[in-house]
Coordinates of C-alpha atoms in Angstrom, one line a residue:
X5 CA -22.2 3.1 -15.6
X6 CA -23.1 -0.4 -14.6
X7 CA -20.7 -1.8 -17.2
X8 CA -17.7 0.5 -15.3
X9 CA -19.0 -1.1 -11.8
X10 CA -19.1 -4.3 -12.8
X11 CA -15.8 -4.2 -14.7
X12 CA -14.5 -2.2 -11.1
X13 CA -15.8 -5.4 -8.8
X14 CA -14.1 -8.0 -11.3
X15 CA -10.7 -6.5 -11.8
X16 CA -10.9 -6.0 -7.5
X17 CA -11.6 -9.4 -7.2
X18 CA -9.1 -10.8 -9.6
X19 CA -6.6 -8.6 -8.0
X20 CA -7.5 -10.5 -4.6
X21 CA -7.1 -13.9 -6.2
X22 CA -3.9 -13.6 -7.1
X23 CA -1.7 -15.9 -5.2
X24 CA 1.1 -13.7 -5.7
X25 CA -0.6 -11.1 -4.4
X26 CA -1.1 -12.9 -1.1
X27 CA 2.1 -13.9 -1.4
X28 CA 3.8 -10.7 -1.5
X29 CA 0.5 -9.6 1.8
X30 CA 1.9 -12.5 3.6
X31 CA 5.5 -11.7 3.3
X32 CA 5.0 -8.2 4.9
X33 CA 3.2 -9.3 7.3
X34 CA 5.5 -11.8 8.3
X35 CA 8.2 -8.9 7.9
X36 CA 6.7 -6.9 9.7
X37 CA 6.1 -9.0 13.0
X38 CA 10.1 -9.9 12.8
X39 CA 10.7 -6.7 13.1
X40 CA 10.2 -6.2 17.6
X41 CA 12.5 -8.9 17.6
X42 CA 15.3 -6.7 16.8
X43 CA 15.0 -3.8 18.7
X44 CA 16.6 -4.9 22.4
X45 CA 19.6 -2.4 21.5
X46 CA 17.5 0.3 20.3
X47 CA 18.8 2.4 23.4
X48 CA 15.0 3.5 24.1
X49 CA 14.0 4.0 20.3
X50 CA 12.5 0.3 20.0
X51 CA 9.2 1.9 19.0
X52 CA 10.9 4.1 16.6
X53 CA 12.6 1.4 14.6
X54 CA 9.7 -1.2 14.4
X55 CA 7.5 2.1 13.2
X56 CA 10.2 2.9 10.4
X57 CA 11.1 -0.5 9.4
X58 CA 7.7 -1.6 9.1
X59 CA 6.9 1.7 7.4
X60 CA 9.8 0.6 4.5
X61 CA 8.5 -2.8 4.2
X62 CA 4.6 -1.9 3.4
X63 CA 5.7 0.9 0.8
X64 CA 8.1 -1.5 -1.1
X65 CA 6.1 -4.5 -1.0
X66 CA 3.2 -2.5 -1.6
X67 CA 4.5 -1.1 -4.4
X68 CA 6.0 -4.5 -5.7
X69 CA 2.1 -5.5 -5.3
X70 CA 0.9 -3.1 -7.2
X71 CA 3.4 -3.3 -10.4
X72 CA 2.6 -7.4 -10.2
X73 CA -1.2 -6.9 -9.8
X74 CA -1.3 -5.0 -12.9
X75 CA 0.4 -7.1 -14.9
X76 CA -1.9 -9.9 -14.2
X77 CA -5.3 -7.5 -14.4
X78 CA -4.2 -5.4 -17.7
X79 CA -1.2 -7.2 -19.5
X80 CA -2.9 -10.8 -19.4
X81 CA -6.6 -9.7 -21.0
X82 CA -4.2 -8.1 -23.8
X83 CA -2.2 -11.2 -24.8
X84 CA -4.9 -13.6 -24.3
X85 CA -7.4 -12.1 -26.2
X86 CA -10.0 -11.0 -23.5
X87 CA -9.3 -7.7 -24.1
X88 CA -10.8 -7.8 -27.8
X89 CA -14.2 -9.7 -26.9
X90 CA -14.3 -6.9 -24.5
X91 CA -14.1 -3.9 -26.7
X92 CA -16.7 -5.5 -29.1
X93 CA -19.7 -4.8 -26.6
X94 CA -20.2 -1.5 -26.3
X95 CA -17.6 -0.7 -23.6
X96 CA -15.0 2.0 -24.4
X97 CA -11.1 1.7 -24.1
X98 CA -11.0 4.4 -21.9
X99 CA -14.0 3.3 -19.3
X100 CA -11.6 -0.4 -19.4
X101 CA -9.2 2.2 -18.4
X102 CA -10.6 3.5 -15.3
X103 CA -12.1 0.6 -14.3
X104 CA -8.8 -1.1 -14.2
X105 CA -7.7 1.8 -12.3
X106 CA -10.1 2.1 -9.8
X107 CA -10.0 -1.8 -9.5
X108 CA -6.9 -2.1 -8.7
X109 CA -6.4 1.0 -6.7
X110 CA -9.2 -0.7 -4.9
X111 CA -6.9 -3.7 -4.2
X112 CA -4.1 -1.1 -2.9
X113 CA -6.2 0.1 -0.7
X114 CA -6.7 -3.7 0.9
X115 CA -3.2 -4.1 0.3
X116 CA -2.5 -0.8 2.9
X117 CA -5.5 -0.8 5.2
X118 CA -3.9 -4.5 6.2
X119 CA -0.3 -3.7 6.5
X120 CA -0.3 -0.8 7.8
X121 CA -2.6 -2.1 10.6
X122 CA -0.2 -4.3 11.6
X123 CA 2.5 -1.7 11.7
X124 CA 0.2 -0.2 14.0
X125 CA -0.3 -3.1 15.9
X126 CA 3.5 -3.6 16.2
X127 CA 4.0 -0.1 17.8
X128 CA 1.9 -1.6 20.6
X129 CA 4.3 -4.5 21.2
X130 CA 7.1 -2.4 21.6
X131 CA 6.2 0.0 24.1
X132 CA 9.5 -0.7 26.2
X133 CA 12.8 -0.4 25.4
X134 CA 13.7 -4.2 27.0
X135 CA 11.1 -6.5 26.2
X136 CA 8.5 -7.1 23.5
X137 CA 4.6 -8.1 24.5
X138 CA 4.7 -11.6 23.4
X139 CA 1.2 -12.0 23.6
X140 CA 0.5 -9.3 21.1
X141 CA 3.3 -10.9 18.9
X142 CA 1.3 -14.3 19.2
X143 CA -2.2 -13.6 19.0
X144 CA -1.4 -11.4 15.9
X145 CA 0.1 -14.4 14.2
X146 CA -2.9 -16.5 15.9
X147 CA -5.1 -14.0 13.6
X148 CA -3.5 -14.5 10.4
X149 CA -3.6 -18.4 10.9
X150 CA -7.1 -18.2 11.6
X151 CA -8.0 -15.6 8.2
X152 CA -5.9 -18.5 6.5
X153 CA -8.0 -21.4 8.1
X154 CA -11.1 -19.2 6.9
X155 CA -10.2 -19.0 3.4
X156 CA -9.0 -22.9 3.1
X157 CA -12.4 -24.2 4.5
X158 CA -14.3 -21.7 2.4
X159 CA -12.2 -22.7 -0.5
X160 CA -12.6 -27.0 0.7
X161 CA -16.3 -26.7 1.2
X162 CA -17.7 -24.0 -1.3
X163 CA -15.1 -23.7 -4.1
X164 CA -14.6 -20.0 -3.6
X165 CA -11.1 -18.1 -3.5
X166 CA -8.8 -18.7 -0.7
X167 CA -6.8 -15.8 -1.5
X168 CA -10.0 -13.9 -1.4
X169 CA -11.4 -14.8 1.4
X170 CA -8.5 -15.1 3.6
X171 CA -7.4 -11.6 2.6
X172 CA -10.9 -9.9 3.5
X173 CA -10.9 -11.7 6.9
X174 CA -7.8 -10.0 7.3
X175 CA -8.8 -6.8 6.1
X176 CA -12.0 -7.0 9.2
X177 CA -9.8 -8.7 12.0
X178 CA -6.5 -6.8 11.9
X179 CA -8.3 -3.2 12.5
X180 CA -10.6 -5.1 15.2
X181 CA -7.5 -6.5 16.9
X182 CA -5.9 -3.4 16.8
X183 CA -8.6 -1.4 18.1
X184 CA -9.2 -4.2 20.7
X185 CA -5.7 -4.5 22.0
X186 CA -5.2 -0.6 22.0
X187 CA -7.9 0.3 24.3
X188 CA -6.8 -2.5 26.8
X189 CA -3.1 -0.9 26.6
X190 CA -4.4 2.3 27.1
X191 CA -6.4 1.2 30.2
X192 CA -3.0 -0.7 31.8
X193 CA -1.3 2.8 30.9
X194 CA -3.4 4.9 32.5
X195 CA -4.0 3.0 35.9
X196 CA 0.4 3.1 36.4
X197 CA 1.8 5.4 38.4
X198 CA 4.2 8.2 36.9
X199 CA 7.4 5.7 38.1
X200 CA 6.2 2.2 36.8
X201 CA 5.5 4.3 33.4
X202 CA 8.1 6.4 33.0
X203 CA 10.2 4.0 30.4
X204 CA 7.2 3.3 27.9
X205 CA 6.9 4.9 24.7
X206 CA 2.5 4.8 23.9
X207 CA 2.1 6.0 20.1
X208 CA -1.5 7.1 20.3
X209 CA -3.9 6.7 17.6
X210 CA -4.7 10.2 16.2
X211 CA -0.7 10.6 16.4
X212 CA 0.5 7.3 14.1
X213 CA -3.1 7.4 11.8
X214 CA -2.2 10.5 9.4
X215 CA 1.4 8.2 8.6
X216 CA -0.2 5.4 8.0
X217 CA -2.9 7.1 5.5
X218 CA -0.1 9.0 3.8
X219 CA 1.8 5.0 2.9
X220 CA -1.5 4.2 1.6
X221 CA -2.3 7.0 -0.7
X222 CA 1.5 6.4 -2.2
X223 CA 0.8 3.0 -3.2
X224 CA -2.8 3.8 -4.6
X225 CA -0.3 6.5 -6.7
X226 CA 1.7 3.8 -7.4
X227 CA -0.9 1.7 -8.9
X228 CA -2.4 4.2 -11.0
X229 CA 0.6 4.5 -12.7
X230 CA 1.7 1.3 -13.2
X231 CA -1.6 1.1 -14.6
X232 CA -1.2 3.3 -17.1
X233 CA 2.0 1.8 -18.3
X234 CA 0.5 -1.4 -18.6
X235 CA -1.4 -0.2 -21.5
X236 CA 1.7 0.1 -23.5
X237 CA 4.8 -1.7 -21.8
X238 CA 5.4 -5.4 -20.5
X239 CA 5.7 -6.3 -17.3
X240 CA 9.5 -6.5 -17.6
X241 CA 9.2 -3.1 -19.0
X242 CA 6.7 -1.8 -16.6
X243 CA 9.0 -3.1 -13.5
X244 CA 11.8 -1.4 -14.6
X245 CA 9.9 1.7 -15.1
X246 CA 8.3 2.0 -11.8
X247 CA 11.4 0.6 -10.3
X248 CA 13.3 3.6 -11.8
X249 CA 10.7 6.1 -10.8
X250 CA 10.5 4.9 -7.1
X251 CA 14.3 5.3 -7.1
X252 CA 14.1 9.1 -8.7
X253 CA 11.4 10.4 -7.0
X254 CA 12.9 9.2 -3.7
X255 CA 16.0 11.7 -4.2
X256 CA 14.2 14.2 -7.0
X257 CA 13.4 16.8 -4.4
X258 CA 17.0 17.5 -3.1
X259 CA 18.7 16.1 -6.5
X260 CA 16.6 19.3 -8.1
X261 CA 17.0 21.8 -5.8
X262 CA 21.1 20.9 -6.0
X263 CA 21.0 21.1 -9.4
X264 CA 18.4 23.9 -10.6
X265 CA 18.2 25.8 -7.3
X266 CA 15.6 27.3 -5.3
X267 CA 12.8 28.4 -6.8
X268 CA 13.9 28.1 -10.9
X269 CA 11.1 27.2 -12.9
X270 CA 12.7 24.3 -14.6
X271 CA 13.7 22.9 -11.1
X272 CA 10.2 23.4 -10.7
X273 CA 8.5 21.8 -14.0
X274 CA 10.6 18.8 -13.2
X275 CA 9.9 18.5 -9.8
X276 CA 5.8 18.9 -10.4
X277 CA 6.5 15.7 -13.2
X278 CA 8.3 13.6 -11.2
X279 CA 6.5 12.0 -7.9
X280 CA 7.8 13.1 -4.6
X281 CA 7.6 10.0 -2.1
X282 CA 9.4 11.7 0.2
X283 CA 6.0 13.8 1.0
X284 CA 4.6 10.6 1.7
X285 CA 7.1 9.1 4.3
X286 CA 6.2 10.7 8.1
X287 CA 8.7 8.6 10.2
X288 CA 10.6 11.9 11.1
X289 CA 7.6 13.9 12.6
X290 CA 6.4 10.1 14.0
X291 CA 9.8 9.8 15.9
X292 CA 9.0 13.7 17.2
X293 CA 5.5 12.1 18.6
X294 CA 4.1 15.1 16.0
X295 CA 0.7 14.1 14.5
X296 CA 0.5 14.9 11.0
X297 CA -2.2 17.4 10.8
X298 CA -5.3 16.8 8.9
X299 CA -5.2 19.6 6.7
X300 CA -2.1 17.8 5.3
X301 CA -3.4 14.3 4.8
X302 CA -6.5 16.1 2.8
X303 CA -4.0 18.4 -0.1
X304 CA -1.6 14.8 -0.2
X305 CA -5.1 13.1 -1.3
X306 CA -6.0 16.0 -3.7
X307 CA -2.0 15.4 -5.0
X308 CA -2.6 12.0 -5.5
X309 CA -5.8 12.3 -7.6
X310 CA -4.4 15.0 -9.6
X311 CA -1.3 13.8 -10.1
X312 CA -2.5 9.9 -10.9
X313 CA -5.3 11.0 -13.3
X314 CA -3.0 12.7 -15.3
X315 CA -1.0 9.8 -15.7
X316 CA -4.5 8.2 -16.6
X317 CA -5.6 10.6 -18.7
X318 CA -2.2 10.4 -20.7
X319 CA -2.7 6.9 -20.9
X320 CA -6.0 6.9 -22.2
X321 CA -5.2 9.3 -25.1
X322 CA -2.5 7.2 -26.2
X323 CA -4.3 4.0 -25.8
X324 CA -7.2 5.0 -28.3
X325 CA -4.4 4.3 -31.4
X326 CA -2.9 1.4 -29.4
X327 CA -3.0 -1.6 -32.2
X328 CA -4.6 -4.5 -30.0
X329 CA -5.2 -7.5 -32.1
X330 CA -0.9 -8.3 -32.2
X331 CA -1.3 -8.7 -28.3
X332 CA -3.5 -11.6 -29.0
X333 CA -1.0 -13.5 -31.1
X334 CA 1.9 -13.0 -28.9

């Protein structure tokens, strides 16, 4: 068990210090805090299209993130050899399995926690439909400088990652800042009148959390599968794949149900082997200012670990044949 922890901690960490994984963090970011700049025309739905735009932008660069981050974590100990030395301790191919899974599904969840916090934090800068709060716009880039300044002088003085480091300062500040700013909102809210109120759209907290839970959950899913083809395909390969089954699963539901019907059983065993991100994506009952009830949130998580450790499990099976000592002279 302490081999699959420590295995765990050091693909997690390896995920974190990849630049292009802070690339890809950074870019969303950034996205993300463009997006209340394009929303004077929204004709009262500002909120509504910064939550749904930001929304598309942290599923498909988190799922680019987690196709990347595999490749780097899985693929890379199979060609250079790492993989071998591994498997000649007494460590099983299938506990290097779930320890890259769970290792990387831990770096998901980073990967979420931080962009959907800022989505969250965006809904607060758009509460009315003519201006944006530039001062939630500018301390939440004032917070990502500062996680960067973190990391570099960590990195100067101490050798250690900046990618790290400047991604788990993020990862404790954004959810601070969030909670920070939200309470004084609420506060400036609640002490309007009914008039002086009237044009602001507030998203509370219990209303936009089950959404944001739901985008992480799909890119863990994501990652477990890309995982499991990582065993077995190339990253070329691999991004294709997922690439193909983000596309299909984004249209399987109705594409099936056209096709096969309501309620046929082969309608059915396709639909229950293809994902379903529509299940995932909440931006309709957000726009409705419908919470997403728990009860929901809990059978999506129960989907997700089904669902993902069968893809595991698959890939384990196969992986115990899987000839490794051709990766190595690649």
């Amino acid at each position: 068990m302490s081999v699959f922890f420590s295995l765990t901690r050091n693909t997690f960490r390896e995920c974190l210090r990849e630049p292009v994984f802070f690339l890809i963090l950074a870019s969303a970011l950034m996205l993300i805090l463009s997006f209340p700049l394009f929303t004077f025309f929204a004709f009262h739905r500002q909120i509504w299209t910064v939550l749904e735009s930001s929304m598309a932008a942290a599923l498909f660069l988190g799922f680019a993130a987690a196709v990347i981050c595999t490749n780097s974590c899985v693929q890379r100990e199979m060609k250079n050899g790492t993989l071998l030395l591994l498997l000649s301790k007494p460590v099983s191919r299938f506990t290097f399995l779930l320890a890259k899974v769970a290792g990387i599904a831990g770096g998901m969840i980073v990967f979420s926690v931080i962009c959907c916090t800022a989505v969250m934090i965006m809904s607060l800068a758009s509460i009315s439909p003519y201006l944006f709060d530039s001062k939630v716009l500018l301390t939440f880039f004032g917070v990502c400088a500062v996680c960067c300044v973190f990391g570099a002088v960590r990195n100067y003085f101490s050798g250690a990652s900046f990618t790290e480091n400047a991604i788990l300062a993020l990862l404790l500040a954004m959810p601070l800042f969030y909670l920070i700013f939200y309470h004084i909102l609420l506060n400036r809210i609640g002490s309007l009148d009914a008039h002086a109120s009237a044009g602001l759209t507030f998203v509370h907290f219990t209303t936009i959390l089950p959404s944001m839970l739901l985008l992480l959950l799909a890119i863990v899913l994501m990652g477990m599968i890309s995982t499991a083809m990582a065993l077995h395909f190339s990253f070329a390969s691999n991004l294709v794949f997922c690439s193909a089954l983000f596309l299909v699963g984004l249209v399987a539901g109705q594409w099936i149900k056209s096709v096969f019907g309501a309620g046929s059983f082969w309608g059915g065993l396709l639909s229950s082997l293809l994902p379903n991100w529509q299940l995932f994506w909440m931006a309709y009952p957000l726009s409705n200012e419908t919470a997403v009830p728990a009860s929901y949130v809990g059978w999506m998580t129960l989907y997700v670990v089904v669902y993902g450790m069968i893809w595991v499990i698959w890939a384990g099976v196969t992986f115990q044949c899987t000839e490794l000592a051709k990766d190595s002279r690649v």
